[in-house]
PDB file of C-alpha atoms in Angstrom:
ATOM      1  CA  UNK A 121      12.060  -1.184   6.975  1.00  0.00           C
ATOM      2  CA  UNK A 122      10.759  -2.632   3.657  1.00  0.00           C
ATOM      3  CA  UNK A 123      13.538  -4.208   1.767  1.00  0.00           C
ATOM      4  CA  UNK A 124      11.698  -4.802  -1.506  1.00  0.00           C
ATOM      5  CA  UNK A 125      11.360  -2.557  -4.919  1.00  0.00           C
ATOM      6  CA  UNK A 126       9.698  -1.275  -7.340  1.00  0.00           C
ATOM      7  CA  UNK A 127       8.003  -4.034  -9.430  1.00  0.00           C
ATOM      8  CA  UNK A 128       7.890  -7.159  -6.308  1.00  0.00           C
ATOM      9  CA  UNK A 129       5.010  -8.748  -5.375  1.00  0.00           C
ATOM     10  CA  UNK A 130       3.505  -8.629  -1.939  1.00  0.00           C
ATOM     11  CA  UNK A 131       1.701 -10.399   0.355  1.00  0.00           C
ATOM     12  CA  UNK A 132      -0.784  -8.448   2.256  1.00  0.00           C
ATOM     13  CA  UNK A 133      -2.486  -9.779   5.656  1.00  0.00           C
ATOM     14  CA  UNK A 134      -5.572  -9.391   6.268  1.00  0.00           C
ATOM     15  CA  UNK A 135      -6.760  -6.177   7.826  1.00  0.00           C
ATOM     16  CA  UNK A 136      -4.504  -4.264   6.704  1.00  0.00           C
ATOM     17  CA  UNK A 137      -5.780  -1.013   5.938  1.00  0.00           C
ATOM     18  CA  UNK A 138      -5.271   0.729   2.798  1.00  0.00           C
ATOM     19  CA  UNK A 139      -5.245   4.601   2.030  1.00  0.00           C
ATOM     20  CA  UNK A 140      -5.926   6.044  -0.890  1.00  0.00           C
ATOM     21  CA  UNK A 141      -4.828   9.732  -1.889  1.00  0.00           C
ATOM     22  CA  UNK A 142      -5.564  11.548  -5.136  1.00  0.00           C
ATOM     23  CA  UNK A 143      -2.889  11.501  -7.141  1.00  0.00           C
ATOM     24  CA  UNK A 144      -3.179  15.669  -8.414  1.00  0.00           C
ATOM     25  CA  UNK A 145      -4.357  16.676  -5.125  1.00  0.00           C
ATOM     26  CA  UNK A 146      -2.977  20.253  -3.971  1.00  0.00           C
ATOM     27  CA  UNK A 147      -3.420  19.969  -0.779  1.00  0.00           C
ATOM     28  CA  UNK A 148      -1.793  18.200   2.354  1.00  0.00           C
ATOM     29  CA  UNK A 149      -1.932  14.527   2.015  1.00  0.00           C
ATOM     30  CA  UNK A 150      -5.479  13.629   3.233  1.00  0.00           C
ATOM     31  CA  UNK A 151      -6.509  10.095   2.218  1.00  0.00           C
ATOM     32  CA  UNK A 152      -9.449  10.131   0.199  1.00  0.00           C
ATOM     33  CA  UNK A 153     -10.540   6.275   0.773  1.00  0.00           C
ATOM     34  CA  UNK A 154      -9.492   3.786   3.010  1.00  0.00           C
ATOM     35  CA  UNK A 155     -10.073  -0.193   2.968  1.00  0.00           C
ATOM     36  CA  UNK A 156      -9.569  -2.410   5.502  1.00  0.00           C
ATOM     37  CA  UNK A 157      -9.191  -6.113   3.681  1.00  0.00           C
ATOM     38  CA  UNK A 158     -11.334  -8.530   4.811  1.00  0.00           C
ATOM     39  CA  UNK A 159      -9.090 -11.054   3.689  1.00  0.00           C
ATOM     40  CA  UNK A 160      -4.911 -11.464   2.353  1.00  0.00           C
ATOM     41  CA  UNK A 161      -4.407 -10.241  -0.698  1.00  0.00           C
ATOM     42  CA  UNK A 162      -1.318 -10.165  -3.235  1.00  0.00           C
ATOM     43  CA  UNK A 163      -0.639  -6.785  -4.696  1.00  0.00           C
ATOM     44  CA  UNK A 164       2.498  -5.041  -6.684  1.00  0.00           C
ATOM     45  CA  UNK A 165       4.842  -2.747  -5.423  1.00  0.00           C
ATOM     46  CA  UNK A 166       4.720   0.988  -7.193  1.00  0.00           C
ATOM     47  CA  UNK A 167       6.547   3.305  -5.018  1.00  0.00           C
ATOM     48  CA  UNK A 168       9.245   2.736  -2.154  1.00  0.00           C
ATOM     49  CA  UNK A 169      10.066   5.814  -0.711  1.00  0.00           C
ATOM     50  CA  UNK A 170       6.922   8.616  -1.045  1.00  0.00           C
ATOM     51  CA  UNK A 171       6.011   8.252   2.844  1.00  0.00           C
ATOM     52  CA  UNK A 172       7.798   7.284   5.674  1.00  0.00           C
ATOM     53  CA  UNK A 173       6.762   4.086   7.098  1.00  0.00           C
ATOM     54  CA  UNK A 174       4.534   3.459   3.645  1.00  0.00           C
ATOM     55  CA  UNK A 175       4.637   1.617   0.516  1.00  0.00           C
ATOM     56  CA  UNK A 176       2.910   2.173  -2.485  1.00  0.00           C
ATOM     57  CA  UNK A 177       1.059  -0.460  -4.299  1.00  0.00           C
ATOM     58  CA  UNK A 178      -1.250  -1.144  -6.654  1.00  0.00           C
ATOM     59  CA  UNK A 179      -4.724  -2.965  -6.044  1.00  0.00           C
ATOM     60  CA  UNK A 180      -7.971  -2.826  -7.421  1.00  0.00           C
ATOM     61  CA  UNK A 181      -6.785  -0.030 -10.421  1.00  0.00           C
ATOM     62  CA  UNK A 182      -5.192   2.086  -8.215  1.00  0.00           C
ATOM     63  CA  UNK A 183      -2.271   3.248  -6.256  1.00  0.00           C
ATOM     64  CA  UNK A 184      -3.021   2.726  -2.749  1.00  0.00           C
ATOM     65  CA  UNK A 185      -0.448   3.341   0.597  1.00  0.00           C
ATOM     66  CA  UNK A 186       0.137   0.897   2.978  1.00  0.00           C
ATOM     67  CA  UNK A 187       2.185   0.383   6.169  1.00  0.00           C
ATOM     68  CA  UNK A 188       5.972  -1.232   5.723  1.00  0.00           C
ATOM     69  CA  UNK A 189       4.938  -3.502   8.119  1.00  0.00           C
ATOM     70  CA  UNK A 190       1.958  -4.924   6.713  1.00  0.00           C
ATOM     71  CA  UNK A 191       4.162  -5.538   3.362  1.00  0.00           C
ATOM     72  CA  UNK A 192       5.696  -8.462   2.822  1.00  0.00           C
ATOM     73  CA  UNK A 193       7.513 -10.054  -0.915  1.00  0.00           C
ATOM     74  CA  UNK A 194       6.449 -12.922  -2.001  1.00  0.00           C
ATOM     75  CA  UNK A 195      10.044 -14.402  -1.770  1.00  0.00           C
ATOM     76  CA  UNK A 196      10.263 -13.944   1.800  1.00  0.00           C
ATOM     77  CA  UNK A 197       6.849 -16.008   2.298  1.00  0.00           C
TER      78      UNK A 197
END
């Protein structure tokens, strides 16, 4: 389980895949995009508890999901 919150910044290992949903979709959560990273990056944490198993993040302009376990704070590093 992710112990961080709202505002820490990650680490995340490369290729770690990233999904992407719209954020005024209707329907069922489908991802729209997906990125695998092709190398770590270092991100910050926007949501904490939309999925289970996933943390929200933002990267690249936009608020991406990614596994708990690919997430890790920067103080823990």
């Amino acid at each position: 389980m992710f112990k961080g919150k709202v505002g820490d910044l990650v680490h995340i290992p490369q290729a770690s895949r990233l999904l992407y949903f719209s954020p005024n979709s209707k329907q069922a959560p489908i991802p729209w995009d997906t990125v695998r990273l092709d190398e770590p990056k270092i991100a910050l944490v926007s949501g904490v508890d939309w999925a289970e198993g996933y943390v929200q993040i933002i990267w690249n302009g936009k608020e991406w999901s990614v596994r708990e376990e690919d997430v890790f704070t920067l103080k823990e590093l």
